């Protein structure tokens, strides 16, 4: 390709680059998109985007492996990426293995062989390094000064998007944290491990919703809204909520008001997320056959999100110990739930939940792992 054509090609790609990355607010997808675009534009075989984690004094990047991906962390100052982040200067090497700054960690993990590397810093508005762009193994020849200038330009454009996405990320996380803490208030009295119960409700609901084929945003909303389903329990007296034995019919009548209490606390919410939480609170004890409470709704009169939470709530209630009951085994629980398809539960949701069994087991096994780790 001639120089002029090459320049024109790059200009076209540059325009596309700006367009594509500016519409991506999710950090995860943005990083993937950046790596793909930059690799393509620079004619490199690979591209890694490293981000600075100030709190830990590290750089991290996602490394694609045969199956899935892994987060790799390097101390600031270590490796070529660490050098670039620390000094703010670019590095261009033809043979990485002959450069003492190079760290072989990534190669060791992926089995890939790095030869040439061009690395430039990603800087924020104040000129502070927030990350590093690395293009690896130029397909034809070596990276030259023109490549370097171009990569710097891409880094400047990308930095603003990365900063934005990080901001969104923090916002989303603080939003989620607030919701979780709110949910904790309602449940910490009657659960031995509130955080775990809420995590389960959140994860299981999202897994089932995804299995059903709900759109990404709905799945995420459900992930965040579902832990609030029992928020109304804050209004239930200790004498009822914490009773070690069976409730009297009067006590149970009082208990059955918690969906309404919750809905009242969340009603007229402004955000779609809390509106969803309101619908879930109100309807998570409705039964598919119309025998539930508080309204006796039937079938698809019950919002789908509530039908999902109903299934995962009972599942988690049965498989964990409560003040009033012991824990059931997974087998017993699945059998009971299958039996209740069409009665308590939407058969379609039960069907999808059954398909999620491997993921549910994985979540439970992971917890077992962390427990053993902690005991060591
Ligand atoms: P929870 O403990 O979160 O239980 C949620 C739902 O899981 C229950 O809704 C029920 O559908 C199912 N579930 C829980 N434990 C059992 C069980 O041992 N057997 C069967 N078949 N299903 C079970 P439900 O019944 O509408 O209860 C709502 C809430 O009322 C419960 O939330 C719990 O906080 C309270 N509750 C229910 N029964 C009792 C009880 O006997 N004693 C006390 N102290 N609280 C109870
Ligand atoms: C892309 O179009 O962004 C990547 C295509 C490639 O270079 O393989
Ligand atoms: C490093 O920054 O030294 C590691 C380079 C790589 O991404 O392979
Ligand atoms: Fe409930």
PDB file of N, CA and C and ligand atoms in Angstrom, residues 50 79-81 102-103 106 114 117 134 136, ligand 3:
ATOM      1  N   UNK A  50      -4.021  -1.507  29.239  1.00  0.00           N
ATOM      2  CA  UNK A  50      -3.793  -1.605  30.682  1.00  0.00           C
ATOM      3  C   UNK A  50      -4.424  -0.399  31.363  1.00  0.00           C
ATOM      4  N   UNK A  79       7.652  -4.129  34.150  1.00  0.00           N
ATOM      5  CA  UNK A  79       7.286  -4.439  32.776  1.00  0.00           C
ATOM      6  C   UNK A  79       7.314  -3.176  31.930  1.00  0.00           C
ATOM      7  N   UNK A  80       7.132  -3.373  30.643  1.00  0.00           N
ATOM      8  CA  UNK A  80       7.137  -2.223  29.740  1.00  0.00           C
ATOM      9  C   UNK A  80       5.923  -1.335  30.010  1.00  0.00           C
ATOM     10  N   UNK A  81       4.782  -2.004  30.217  1.00  0.00           N
ATOM     11  CA  UNK A  81       3.563  -1.237  30.493  1.00  0.00           C
ATOM     12  C   UNK A  81       3.729  -0.421  31.773  1.00  0.00           C
ATOM     13  N   UNK A 102      11.063  -5.616  29.898  1.00  0.00           N
ATOM     14  CA  UNK A 102       9.967  -6.501  29.496  1.00  0.00           C
ATOM     15  C   UNK A 102       9.695  -7.587  30.545  1.00  0.00           C
ATOM     16  N   UNK A 103       8.402  -7.785  30.812  1.00  0.00           N
ATOM     17  CA  UNK A 103       8.025  -8.874  31.713  1.00  0.00           C
ATOM     18  C   UNK A 103       7.333  -9.968  30.892  1.00  0.00           C
ATOM     19  N   UNK A 106       2.704 -12.054  30.704  1.00  0.00           N
ATOM     20  CA  UNK A 106       1.567 -12.212  29.800  1.00  0.00           C
ATOM     21  C   UNK A 106       1.813 -13.374  28.842  1.00  0.00           C
ATOM     22  N   UNK A 114       5.764 -12.584  22.198  1.00  0.00           N
ATOM     23  CA  UNK A 114       5.846 -11.166  21.868  1.00  0.00           C
ATOM     24  C   UNK A 114       7.176 -10.867  21.209  1.00  0.00           C
ATOM     25  N   UNK A 117       6.994  -4.346  20.375  1.00  0.00           N
ATOM     26  CA  UNK A 117       5.985  -3.677  21.203  1.00  0.00           C
ATOM     27  C   UNK A 117       6.079  -2.171  20.999  1.00  0.00           C
ATOM     28  N   UNK A 134      -0.837  -0.843  24.441  1.00  0.00           N
ATOM     29  CA  UNK A 134       0.305  -1.597  23.897  1.00  0.00           C
ATOM     30  C   UNK A 134      -0.124  -2.295  22.631  1.00  0.00           C
ATOM     31  N   UNK A 136       1.229  -5.016  19.865  1.00  0.00           N
ATOM     32  CA  UNK A 136       2.246  -6.059  19.903  1.00  0.00           C
ATOM     33  C   UNK A 136       2.362  -6.752  18.547  1.00  0.00           C
TER      34      UNK A 136
HETATM   35  C1  LIG B   3       4.978  -5.873  29.529  1.00  0.00           C
HETATM   36  O1  LIG B   3       4.384  -4.806  29.605  1.00  0.00           O
HETATM   37  O2  LIG B   3       6.188  -5.964  29.785  1.00  0.00           O
HETATM   38  C2  LIG B   3       4.221  -7.078  29.093  1.00  0.00           C
HETATM   39  C3  LIG B   3       4.036  -6.915  27.644  1.00  0.00           C
HETATM   40  C4  LIG B   3       2.952  -7.747  27.064  1.00  0.00           C
HETATM   41  O3  LIG B   3       1.816  -7.282  27.004  1.00  0.00           O
HETATM   42  O4  LIG B   3       3.227  -8.860  26.591  1.00  0.00           O
END
